[in-house]
Coordinates of C-alpha atoms in Angstrom, one line a residue:
X932 CA -33.2 -9.5 -51.1
X933 CA -31.7 -11.4 -53.5
X934 CA -33.5 -11.7 -57.4
X935 CA -34.2 -14.7 -58.7
X936 CA -34.3 -15.5 -62.2
X937 CA -35.8 -18.7 -64.0
X938 CA -32.8 -20.1 -65.6
X939 CA -31.8 -24.1 -67.6
X940 CA -30.7 -26.1 -65.0
X941 CA -26.9 -27.1 -65.5
X942 CA -24.5 -30.2 -65.0
X943 CA -20.9 -30.0 -64.0
X944 CA -18.2 -32.4 -64.7
X945 CA -17.1 -32.7 -61.2
X946 CA -18.0 -31.2 -57.8
X947 CA -15.2 -29.1 -57.8
X948 CA -16.9 -27.2 -60.9
X949 CA -19.5 -25.9 -59.2
X950 CA -21.3 -22.9 -61.1
X951 CA -21.4 -20.7 -58.7
X952 CA -23.8 -17.0 -59.6
X953 CA -23.2 -14.1 -58.1
X954 CA -26.2 -11.3 -58.7
X955 CA -25.3 -7.4 -59.0
X956 CA -28.8 -6.1 -59.4
X957 CA -29.7 -7.7 -62.3
X958 CA -26.7 -9.1 -63.7
X959 CA -25.8 -13.0 -63.2
X960 CA -22.3 -13.2 -63.8
X961 CA -21.1 -16.8 -64.5
X962 CA -17.7 -18.8 -63.2
X963 CA -15.5 -19.3 -66.5
X964 CA -16.2 -23.3 -66.3
X965 CA -17.1 -24.9 -69.5
X966 CA -21.0 -25.7 -69.7
X967 CA -22.5 -28.9 -71.3
X968 CA -25.5 -31.2 -70.8
X969 CA -29.3 -31.1 -71.9
X970 CA -32.1 -29.0 -70.6
X971 CA -34.4 -30.6 -67.9
X972 CA -37.1 -27.7 -67.0
X973 CA -36.4 -24.4 -65.0
X974 CA -34.7 -23.5 -61.8
X975 CA -34.3 -20.8 -59.3
X976 CA -31.0 -18.8 -57.8
X977 CA -30.7 -19.1 -54.3
X978 CA -28.8 -17.3 -51.6
X979 CA -26.9 -18.5 -48.3
X980 CA -24.4 -16.7 -46.7
X981 CA -23.6 -14.4 -49.7
X982 CA -23.5 -17.2 -52.1
X983 CA -25.9 -17.5 -54.7
X984 CA -26.4 -21.2 -56.1
X985 CA -29.1 -22.3 -59.2
X986 CA -31.3 -24.7 -57.6
X987 CA -34.7 -26.2 -59.5
X988 CA -37.7 -25.6 -59.2
X989 CA -39.8 -28.8 -58.9
X990 CA -43.1 -27.0 -58.8
X991 CA -42.5 -24.3 -60.9
X992 CA -43.3 -21.9 -58.2
X993 CA -40.6 -20.1 -56.0
X994 CA -40.1 -21.3 -52.3
X995 CA -41.0 -18.5 -50.0
X996 CA -40.5 -20.3 -46.8
X997 CA -36.9 -20.0 -45.6
X998 CA -37.2 -23.8 -44.0
X999 CA -38.7 -25.4 -47.1
X1000 CA -36.2 -23.4 -49.2
X1001 CA -33.4 -24.6 -47.1
X1002 CA -34.5 -28.4 -47.2
X1003 CA -35.2 -28.6 -51.1
X1004 CA -31.8 -27.3 -51.2
X1005 CA -30.0 -29.4 -49.5
X1006 CA -31.8 -32.5 -51.2
X1007 CA -31.0 -31.0 -54.7
X1008 CA -27.1 -30.3 -53.3
X1009 CA -26.9 -33.9 -52.6
X1010 CA -28.2 -35.0 -55.8
X1011 CA -25.9 -32.3 -57.6
X1012 CA -22.7 -33.6 -56.1
X1013 CA -23.8 -37.4 -56.4
X1014 CA -24.5 -36.9 -60.2
X1015 CA -21.3 -34.4 -60.7
X1016 CA -19.0 -37.4 -59.6
X1017 CA -20.7 -40.2 -61.1
X1018 CA -20.3 -38.8 -64.4
X1019 CA -16.6 -39.3 -66.2
X1020 CA -15.9 -35.9 -67.9
X1021 CA -17.8 -32.9 -68.8
X1022 CA -19.6 -32.5 -71.9
X1023 CA -20.5 -36.2 -73.0
X1024 CA -23.9 -36.3 -72.5
X1025 CA -26.1 -37.6 -75.1
X1026 CA -28.5 -35.2 -75.3
X1027 CA -27.6 -32.6 -77.8
X1028 CA -29.0 -28.7 -77.8
X1029 CA -32.0 -27.4 -79.3
X1030 CA -29.9 -24.7 -80.9
X1031 CA -26.6 -25.1 -81.1
X1032 CA -25.9 -29.3 -80.5
X1033 CA -23.6 -30.4 -78.5
X1034 CA -21.3 -27.7 -76.7
X1035 CA -20.5 -24.9 -74.2
X1036 CA -22.8 -21.4 -73.7
X1037 CA -20.9 -19.1 -71.2
X1038 CA -23.1 -16.9 -70.3
X1039 CA -21.9 -13.2 -70.5
X1040 CA -22.4 -9.8 -68.5
X1041 CA -25.6 -8.0 -69.4
X1042 CA -26.9 -11.2 -70.6
X1043 CA -28.9 -11.8 -68.0
X1044 CA -32.2 -12.4 -69.9
X1045 CA -30.8 -14.8 -72.5
X1046 CA -31.9 -18.3 -72.0
X1047 CA -29.5 -21.1 -73.0
X1048 CA -29.9 -24.4 -73.3
X1049 CA -28.2 -27.2 -70.5
X1050 CA -26.9 -29.9 -70.9
X1051 CA -28.3 -33.0 -69.7
X1052 CA -27.8 -34.1 -65.9
X1053 CA -26.3 -37.5 -65.3
X1054 CA -28.3 -39.9 -62.6
X1055 CA -26.1 -39.8 -59.5
X1056 CA -26.7 -44.0 -58.3
X1057 CA -24.6 -43.1 -55.0
X1058 CA -26.3 -44.2 -51.8
X1059 CA -28.7 -41.6 -49.6
X1060 CA -26.1 -41.7 -46.7
X1061 CA -23.0 -41.2 -48.5
X1062 CA -24.7 -38.1 -50.4
X1063 CA -25.8 -36.5 -47.1
X1064 CA -22.8 -37.1 -45.5
X1065 CA -21.0 -35.2 -48.4
X1066 CA -23.4 -32.5 -48.1
X1067 CA -22.9 -31.7 -44.5
X1068 CA -19.1 -31.6 -45.1
X1069 CA -20.0 -29.0 -47.8
X1070 CA -22.3 -27.2 -45.8
X1071 CA -19.8 -26.8 -42.8
X1072 CA -17.1 -25.7 -45.3
X1073 CA -18.9 -22.8 -46.5
X1074 CA -19.6 -21.9 -42.6
X1075 CA -15.8 -22.0 -41.9
X1076 CA -15.3 -19.8 -45.1
X1077 CA -17.9 -17.5 -43.9
X1078 CA -16.6 -16.8 -40.5
X1079 CA -13.0 -16.5 -42.0
X1080 CA -14.4 -12.7 -43.9
X1081 CA -15.6 -11.4 -40.2
X1082 CA -13.2 -9.2 -38.4
X1083 CA -11.2 -11.1 -35.7
X1084 CA -11.4 -9.6 -32.0
X1085 CA -9.2 -10.6 -29.3
X1086 CA -11.3 -12.1 -26.7
X1087 CA -14.4 -12.6 -29.0
X1088 CA -15.7 -15.9 -30.0
X1089 CA -18.0 -14.9 -33.5
X1090 CA -21.4 -16.0 -33.3
X1091 CA -24.1 -15.3 -35.2
X1092 CA -25.6 -12.9 -33.0
X1093 CA -22.3 -11.1 -31.7
X1094 CA -22.6 -8.1 -34.9
X1095 CA -23.9 -6.0 -32.2
X1096 CA -21.8 -6.8 -29.6
X1097 CA -18.7 -6.7 -32.1
X1098 CA -20.2 -2.5 -33.0
X1099 CA -19.6 -1.8 -29.2
X1100 CA -16.4 -3.3 -28.6
X1101 CA -15.2 -1.3 -31.9
X1102 CA -17.2 2.0 -30.6
X1103 CA -15.7 1.3 -27.3
X1104 CA -12.0 1.4 -28.8
X1105 CA -12.9 4.4 -30.8
X1106 CA -14.1 6.7 -27.7
X1107 CA -10.9 5.5 -25.4
X1108 CA -10.1 8.2 -22.9
X1109 CA -6.3 7.2 -23.2
X1110 CA -4.5 10.1 -24.7
X1111 CA -2.6 9.1 -28.4
X1112 CA 0.5 8.4 -28.3
X1113 CA 3.4 11.2 -28.7
X1114 CA 4.2 11.7 -32.6
X1115 CA 8.1 10.0 -33.0
X1116 CA 10.7 12.5 -32.7
X1117 CA 13.4 12.5 -35.6
X1118 CA 16.6 12.5 -34.7
X1119 CA 19.4 13.5 -37.3
X1120 CA 22.4 11.1 -37.4
X1121 CA 25.8 11.9 -35.8
X1122 CA 28.3 14.4 -37.6
X1123 CA 25.1 16.0 -39.1
X1124 CA 26.2 19.5 -37.2
X1125 CA 29.6 20.1 -36.4
X1126 CA 30.0 23.1 -34.3
X1127 CA 31.8 26.0 -35.8
X1128 CA 33.2 26.9 -32.4
X1129 CA 34.2 23.8 -30.6
X1130 CA 34.3 21.4 -33.5
X1131 CA 32.3 18.8 -31.9
X1132 CA 28.9 16.9 -32.8
X1133 CA 25.9 19.3 -31.9
X1134 CA 24.2 16.0 -31.2
X1135 CA 20.3 16.3 -30.2
X1136 CA 20.7 19.7 -28.2
X1137 CA 19.7 23.4 -28.9
X1138 CA 22.3 25.2 -31.6
X1139 CA 22.5 28.5 -33.4
X1140 CA 22.7 28.8 -37.4
X1141 CA 24.8 31.5 -38.7
X1142 CA 27.1 32.2 -41.6
X1143 CA 27.0 29.4 -43.0
X1144 CA 27.4 26.7 -39.9
X1145 CA 26.0 26.2 -36.6
X1146 CA 27.1 26.4 -33.1
X1147 CA 26.5 25.7 -29.3
X1148 CA 24.8 28.7 -28.2
X1149 CA 27.8 28.8 -25.8
X1150 CA 30.4 28.7 -28.2
X1151 CA 29.1 31.6 -30.2
X1152 CA 31.2 33.8 -29.0
X1153 CA 32.5 37.6 -29.3
X1154 CA 36.0 38.2 -31.0
X1155 CA 37.1 41.1 -28.7
X1156 CA 35.7 39.8 -25.2
X1157 CA 35.3 35.9 -25.7
X1158 CA 32.0 36.0 -24.2
X1159 CA 28.8 34.2 -25.6
X1160 CA 26.8 36.9 -27.8
X1161 CA 23.3 36.4 -26.6
X1162 CA 21.7 38.9 -28.3
X1163 CA 19.4 38.7 -31.4
X1164 CA 21.8 41.4 -33.4
X1165 CA 25.6 41.2 -33.6
X1166 CA 28.3 43.0 -35.8
X1167 CA 30.5 40.9 -38.1
X1168 CA 33.8 41.9 -39.0
X1169 CA 35.3 39.6 -41.9
X1170 CA 34.6 36.0 -40.2
X1171 CA 34.6 37.6 -36.4
X1172 CA 31.7 38.1 -34.8
X1173 CA 31.1 41.0 -31.9
X1174 CA 28.9 42.3 -29.5
X1175 CA 27.8 45.5 -31.0
X1176 CA 29.1 47.2 -28.4
X1177 CA 32.3 45.8 -28.3
X1178 CA 32.9 46.4 -32.5
X1179 CA 31.9 50.2 -31.3
X1180 CA 34.0 50.3 -28.9
X1181 CA 37.0 48.6 -31.4
X1182 CA 36.3 50.8 -34.3
X1183 CA 34.3 53.7 -33.5
X1184 CA 36.9 56.6 -32.3
X1185 CA 36.8 58.1 -28.8
X1186 CA 37.9 61.3 -27.8
X1187 CA 41.5 61.2 -25.9
X1188 CA 40.2 64.2 -23.8
X1189 CA 36.9 63.3 -22.6
X1190 CA 37.3 59.7 -23.2
X1191 CA 33.6 59.6 -24.8
X1192 CA 33.1 58.2 -28.3
X1193 CA 33.4 61.1 -30.8
X1194 CA 29.9 62.3 -31.8
X1195 CA 28.7 62.9 -35.4
X1196 CA 28.4 66.2 -37.1
X1197 CA 25.0 67.5 -38.7
X1198 CA 26.1 65.7 -42.0
X1199 CA 26.1 62.2 -39.8
X1200 CA 29.9 61.9 -40.2
X1201 CA 32.4 61.3 -37.5
X1202 CA 34.6 64.9 -37.3
X1203 CA 37.7 64.9 -34.8
X1204 CA 40.4 66.6 -34.9
X1205 CA 44.4 65.1 -34.6
X1206 CA 47.5 65.9 -33.8
X1207 CA 49.8 65.6 -36.8
X1208 CA 52.6 64.1 -34.8
X1209 CA 51.0 62.4 -31.3
X1210 CA 48.2 61.2 -33.4
X1211 CA 45.6 62.6 -30.6
X1212 CA 42.2 62.6 -31.4
X1213 CA 39.6 64.7 -29.7
X1214 CA 36.7 66.2 -30.3
X1215 CA 36.5 69.4 -32.4
X1216 CA 34.6 71.8 -29.1
X1217 CA 38.3 70.6 -27.1
X1218 CA 39.6 73.7 -29.1
X1219 CA 37.2 75.7 -27.7
X1220 CA 36.4 74.8 -24.2
X1221 CA 39.3 76.1 -22.5
X1222 CA 40.8 72.6 -22.1
X1223 CA 44.4 72.8 -21.0
X1224 CA 47.3 72.4 -23.3
X1225 CA 50.7 71.6 -22.7
X1226 CA 53.0 74.2 -23.4
X1227 CA 55.7 72.1 -24.5
X1228 CA 54.4 68.7 -26.6
X1229 CA 51.2 70.6 -27.5
X1230 CA 48.8 67.8 -26.5
X1231 CA 45.2 68.2 -24.6
X1232 CA 44.9 67.8 -21.0
X1233 CA 43.2 64.3 -20.9
X1234 CA 40.4 63.8 -18.0
X1235 CA 41.9 61.4 -16.5
X1236 CA 45.4 62.5 -16.1
X1237 CA 45.6 66.2 -14.5
X1238 CA 48.5 68.9 -15.9
X1239 CA 50.7 71.2 -13.5
X1240 CA 50.1 74.7 -13.7
X1241 CA 52.4 77.3 -14.6
X1242 CA 52.7 80.6 -11.9
X1243 CA 52.5 82.4 -15.4
X1244 CA 49.5 80.9 -16.5
X1245 CA 51.1 78.0 -18.8
X1246 CA 50.1 74.1 -18.4
X1247 CA 52.9 71.2 -18.4
X1248 CA 52.4 67.5 -18.9
X1249 CA 53.9 64.7 -16.5
X1250 CA 56.2 63.5 -19.4
X1251 CA 57.4 67.2 -20.1
X1252 CA 57.4 67.8 -16.4
X1253 CA 59.8 65.3 -15.6
X1254 CA 62.6 66.8 -17.7
X1255 CA 61.6 70.4 -17.1
X1256 CA 64.3 73.0 -16.2
X1257 CA 63.2 75.6 -13.7
X1258 CA 66.0 78.0 -12.7
X1259 CA 68.8 79.8 -14.4
X1260 CA 70.9 77.7 -12.1
X1261 CA 69.4 74.1 -13.3
X1262 CA 70.1 75.3 -16.8
X1263 CA 73.8 76.4 -16.9
X1264 CA 75.4 72.4 -17.3
X1265 CA 73.1 72.2 -20.4
X1266 CA 74.2 75.8 -21.7
X1267 CA 77.6 74.9 -21.4
X1268 CA 77.2 71.6 -23.3
X1269 CA 75.5 73.2 -26.3
X1270 CA 79.0 76.2 -26.2
X1271 CA 81.4 73.0 -26.2
X1272 CA 78.9 71.3 -29.4
X1273 CA 79.8 74.6 -31.1
X1274 CA 83.1 74.4 -30.5
X1275 CA 83.0 71.1 -31.7
X1276 CA 81.7 72.4 -35.1
X1277 CA 84.4 74.8 -35.0
X1278 CA 82.7 77.6 -34.0
X1279 CA 83.6 78.7 -31.0
X1280 CA 82.3 81.3 -29.0
X1281 CA 84.9 83.7 -28.0
X1282 CA 82.4 86.1 -25.8
X1283 CA 80.8 84.8 -22.1
X1284 CA 77.1 85.3 -22.9
X1285 CA 75.2 85.7 -20.2
X1286 CA 72.0 83.3 -20.0
X1287 CA 69.0 83.9 -18.4
X1288 CA 65.9 81.9 -17.3
X1289 CA 62.9 83.8 -17.5
X1290 CA 58.9 84.0 -17.1
X1291 CA 56.7 84.8 -20.0
X1292 CA 56.1 88.0 -19.0
X1293 CA 59.6 89.2 -18.6
X1294 CA 60.6 87.8 -22.2
X1295 CA 57.3 89.7 -23.5
X1296 CA 59.0 93.0 -22.2
X1297 CA 62.4 92.2 -23.3
X1298 CA 61.1 91.5 -26.7
X1299 CA 59.3 95.3 -26.5
X1300 CA 62.7 96.7 -25.9
X1301 CA 64.4 95.2 -28.2
X1302 CA 65.0 96.6 -31.6
X1303 CA 66.3 94.1 -33.9
X1304 CA 65.6 90.7 -34.1
X1305 CA 62.7 88.6 -35.8
X1306 CA 60.5 86.9 -32.9
X1307 CA 58.6 84.1 -33.5
X1308 CA 54.8 84.2 -33.2
X1309 CA 52.1 83.7 -31.3
X1310 CA 55.1 83.2 -28.5
X1311 CA 58.3 83.0 -28.3
X1312 CA 60.5 81.0 -25.9
X1313 CA 63.9 82.3 -26.5
X1314 CA 65.7 85.7 -27.4
X1315 CA 69.2 87.0 -28.2
X1316 CA 69.8 90.7 -26.6
X1317 CA 71.5 93.3 -28.0
X1318 CA 70.4 96.2 -25.8
X1319 CA 71.4 97.1 -22.5
X1320 CA 67.9 96.1 -20.3
X1321 CA 67.2 95.5 -16.7
X1322 CA 65.5 91.7 -17.0
X1323 CA 63.9 89.8 -14.0
X1324 CA 65.4 86.2 -14.3
X1325 CA 64.2 82.9 -12.1
X1326 CA 66.4 82.9 -8.8
X1327 CA 65.1 79.5 -7.6
X1328 CA 62.7 76.8 -8.5
X1329 CA 59.4 76.8 -7.8
X1330 CA 58.2 74.0 -5.1
X1331 CA 54.8 71.8 -6.3
X1332 CA 51.8 72.2 -4.3
X1333 CA 49.0 69.7 -5.6
X1334 CA 49.3 70.6 -9.1
X1335 CA 50.5 74.1 -8.8
X1336 CA 53.9 75.8 -8.8
X1337 CA 54.2 78.2 -6.0
X1338 CA 57.3 79.6 -3.8
X1339 CA 59.6 80.9 -7.0
X1340 CA 61.8 83.4 -6.2
X1341 CA 62.9 86.3 -8.6
X1342 CA 65.9 88.8 -8.9
X1343 CA 66.2 91.7 -11.2
X1344 CA 69.0 91.9 -13.0
X1345 CA 70.6 94.5 -15.3
X1346 CA 72.5 93.4 -18.4
X1347 CA 74.8 95.8 -20.2
X1348 CA 76.7 95.6 -23.1
X1349 CA 79.9 94.2 -23.4
X1350 CA 80.0 93.2 -27.1
X1351 CA 77.7 92.6 -30.0
X1352 CA 75.4 90.1 -27.8
X1353 CA 74.0 91.1 -24.3
X1354 CA 72.6 88.4 -23.3
X1355 CA 70.6 85.0 -24.1
X1356 CA 66.8 84.8 -22.8
X1357 CA 64.8 81.2 -22.5
X1358 CA 61.7 81.0 -21.0
X1359 CA 61.7 78.5 -18.0
X1360 CA 59.5 75.4 -16.9
X1361 CA 60.7 73.7 -20.7
X1362 CA 61.9 70.1 -20.6
X1363 CA 65.2 69.7 -21.2
X1364 CA 65.7 69.2 -24.8
X1365 CA 63.5 71.8 -25.8
X1366 CA 65.2 74.5 -23.9
X1367 CA 68.7 73.1 -25.6
X1368 CA 67.0 73.4 -29.0
X1369 CA 66.3 76.8 -27.6
X1370 CA 69.7 77.7 -26.5
X1371 CA 71.5 76.3 -29.8
X1372 CA 69.1 78.6 -31.6
X1373 CA 69.7 81.8 -29.8
X1374 CA 73.9 81.2 -29.4
X1375 CA 73.7 80.9 -33.3
X1376 CA 71.9 84.3 -33.1
X1377 CA 74.9 85.4 -31.0
X1378 CA 77.7 84.2 -33.2
X1379 CA 76.2 85.4 -36.2
X1380 CA 76.6 89.0 -34.7
X1381 CA 79.9 88.2 -33.2
X1382 CA 81.6 87.3 -36.6
X1383 CA 80.1 89.9 -38.1
X1384 CA 77.2 88.9 -40.3
X1385 CA 75.0 92.1 -40.6
X1386 CA 72.2 92.8 -42.1
X1387 CA 70.6 89.6 -43.1
X1388 CA 66.9 89.0 -44.1
X1389 CA 64.6 86.9 -41.6
X1390 CA 64.7 84.0 -43.7
X1391 CA 68.1 83.4 -44.2
X1392 CA 69.1 84.4 -40.3
X1393 CA 66.7 82.3 -38.7
X1394 CA 66.8 79.8 -41.2
X1395 CA 70.7 78.7 -40.3
X1396 CA 69.8 79.1 -36.9
X1397 CA 66.7 76.8 -37.2
X1398 CA 69.1 74.5 -39.1
X1399 CA 71.7 74.4 -35.8
X1400 CA 68.8 73.7 -33.4
X1401 CA 68.1 71.0 -35.6
X1402 CA 71.3 69.7 -35.6
X1403 CA 71.6 69.8 -32.1
X1404 CA 68.6 67.4 -31.4
X1405 CA 69.5 65.1 -34.1
X1406 CA 72.9 64.6 -31.8
X1407 CA 71.1 64.1 -28.6
X1408 CA 68.5 61.9 -30.1
X1409 CA 69.8 59.9 -33.0
X1410 CA 73.5 59.7 -31.8
X1411 CA 75.8 58.2 -35.0
X1412 CA 72.5 58.0 -37.0
X1413 CA 73.1 57.5 -40.9
X1414 CA 71.7 61.1 -41.5
X1415 CA 72.2 63.3 -44.2
X1416 CA 73.2 65.8 -41.9
X1417 CA 76.9 67.5 -42.1
X1418 CA 80.1 65.5 -41.0
X1419 CA 80.7 67.5 -38.7
X1420 CA 77.8 67.0 -36.6
X1421 CA 78.1 63.3 -36.5
X1422 CA 81.6 63.8 -34.8
X1423 CA 80.6 66.0 -32.3
X1424 CA 77.6 63.9 -31.0
X1425 CA 79.5 61.3 -29.5
X1426 CA 81.4 63.8 -27.0
X1427 CA 78.3 65.6 -26.4
X1428 CA 76.0 62.2 -25.7
X1429 CA 79.1 61.2 -23.7
X1430 CA 78.4 63.4 -20.9
X1431 CA 74.7 62.5 -20.3
X1432 CA 74.1 58.5 -20.1
X1433 CA 71.6 57.2 -20.8
X1434 CA 67.9 58.9 -21.0
X1435 CA 64.7 57.9 -20.8
X1436 CA 63.0 57.1 -24.1
X1437 CA 59.7 59.7 -23.6
X1438 CA 62.8 62.0 -24.2
X1439 CA 63.5 60.5 -27.1
X1440 CA 59.8 61.0 -28.4
X1441 CA 60.0 64.3 -27.1
X1442 CA 63.1 65.0 -29.1
X1443 CA 61.7 64.0 -32.3
X1444 CA 58.8 66.3 -31.7
X1445 CA 60.7 68.8 -31.6
X1446 CA 62.8 68.0 -34.9
X1447 CA 59.0 67.5 -36.2
X1448 CA 58.3 71.0 -35.4
X1449 CA 61.1 72.7 -36.8
X1450 CA 60.9 70.4 -40.3
X1451 CA 56.9 71.5 -40.4
X1452 CA 56.9 74.8 -39.5
X1453 CA 54.8 77.2 -41.9
X1454 CA 56.2 80.3 -41.1
X1455 CA 57.8 82.2 -43.6
X1456 CA 61.2 82.9 -41.7
X1457 CA 61.4 80.1 -39.3
X1458 CA 60.0 77.0 -41.8
X1459 CA 60.7 78.2 -45.1
X1460 CA 64.2 79.6 -44.3
X1461 CA 64.6 76.6 -42.4
X1462 CA 64.0 74.6 -45.4
X1463 CA 66.3 76.1 -47.7
X1464 CA 69.0 76.5 -45.3
X1465 CA 68.6 73.1 -44.8
X1466 CA 69.4 72.0 -48.7
X1467 CA 72.1 74.6 -48.8
X1468 CA 74.1 72.7 -46.1
X1469 CA 73.0 69.2 -46.9
X1470 CA 74.5 70.0 -50.8
X1471 CA 77.6 71.9 -49.8
X1472 CA 77.9 71.4 -46.1
X1473 CA 77.7 74.0 -43.5
X1474 CA 81.1 75.7 -43.7
X1475 CA 80.2 76.6 -47.3
X1476 CA 77.1 77.6 -46.8
X1477 CA 78.0 80.0 -44.0
X1478 CA 80.9 81.4 -46.2
X1479 CA 78.8 82.1 -48.8
X1480 CA 76.3 83.9 -46.6
X1481 CA 78.7 85.9 -45.4
X1482 CA 79.8 87.0 -48.8
X1483 CA 76.1 86.9 -50.2
X1484 CA 73.8 87.6 -47.4
X1485 CA 71.8 84.4 -49.4
X1486 CA 72.1 80.5 -49.2
X1487 CA 73.8 79.3 -52.2
X1488 CA 71.7 77.7 -55.0

């Protein structure tokens, strides 16, 4: 309920300068218009629709009835407008203020208990009907202004009794059963994400973010197998992603015997064996689990390639089997080729030395019966006999039955000494190049004995024999090569190689391996002896080296 304060009656210079006083608590705020006139009695502040106006109190008492209040207010308002319009300018009244004369007396905040003398009110001389009409227009304007302040709801025409209906409508809207609209999805601009695989715009679909770029799920693929990587973990090599299994397949060494990943040792390290020439990797356990090893090339038998088993217990791989010489008759052409090679070196053998292919057991028995000579351990593959013996040689090559050689025919043969050399024995079942290297080595022993080289120490005799074996292999594998061998080797190689025709590349690889064996032999007689003899031959030539050995029993230094 607004509070009314008795204040002096104020007059205005024009109807638009109506003084509006808004009461907040006990505070009265006047409008910033200038005030002038004379005091003409007490007045009251009256509220209509939230607007507070100052009205005179003619009886000196506050009017409590709403009807009487409105009636008196309308009369006062009509008189006020008419009197304001009849005066020409504000502040021209003839009265003077009792305290400060004519002038403006503004009312400030906090001065609601202070009184000011109001200027005198001019008399409105307009007719009553004109004043009533103006009063009605003012009331209509106030009502329209009040309607504009109320909230506008579609479907409602606001009336004085529509407050409850408005509240109900607003409650219905707040408690609507319709679900709230979904949040607006943000779409990035085109070109914001480019796939690192197909280099196209990813758009609004699913994507992967890794390695500093983005991928379609189907474009993030293994660099090895080309299939999409769907696991949460993957391996990375450089900038290339891999499946963990593909990366292990690519980098973790596999055993070439059991075809499994080589296990780690007790220290967590990958430990394996590797052949120095063939680079065959295998588990260390295969050296002691009776895995077959080729008697020629020394490679271990793989689980996916079976070896052939010879009757004397040796194994032969498929590559060595293709050119293996199995009986004495098959070896005769090769034996004559090597004799021709010696003749091309001006080292002709005047005596016909018998040559026999024998089994391992027969060769070992012949070694026991031989008084002289140094033999390569652990296994001897050839022997130059100088004593009379009875040796069992292979008369007919065996036939293949599955993975075994069977049906081999042998024949004992008594060897008589006709010269310093009784016979040359070679182990059967070896490939052609290895058999020829053994023959070249043993023929050099025979040539030395036939030429009168006596009492040579093993390093010198075995060393120079290994040099001749290496030279013959070199002429077979690398004809017309620019190696540092004696010129006689190169000259004789053309005649030797012209008889053989074109050989498979497998034979060349085997020949290189046999040369590697000779050059890297670790034994004192065969290994150190070869390296000393080879150095002398390269420096002084084969003929000068042989002459020096004949005279001094040692290599020239």
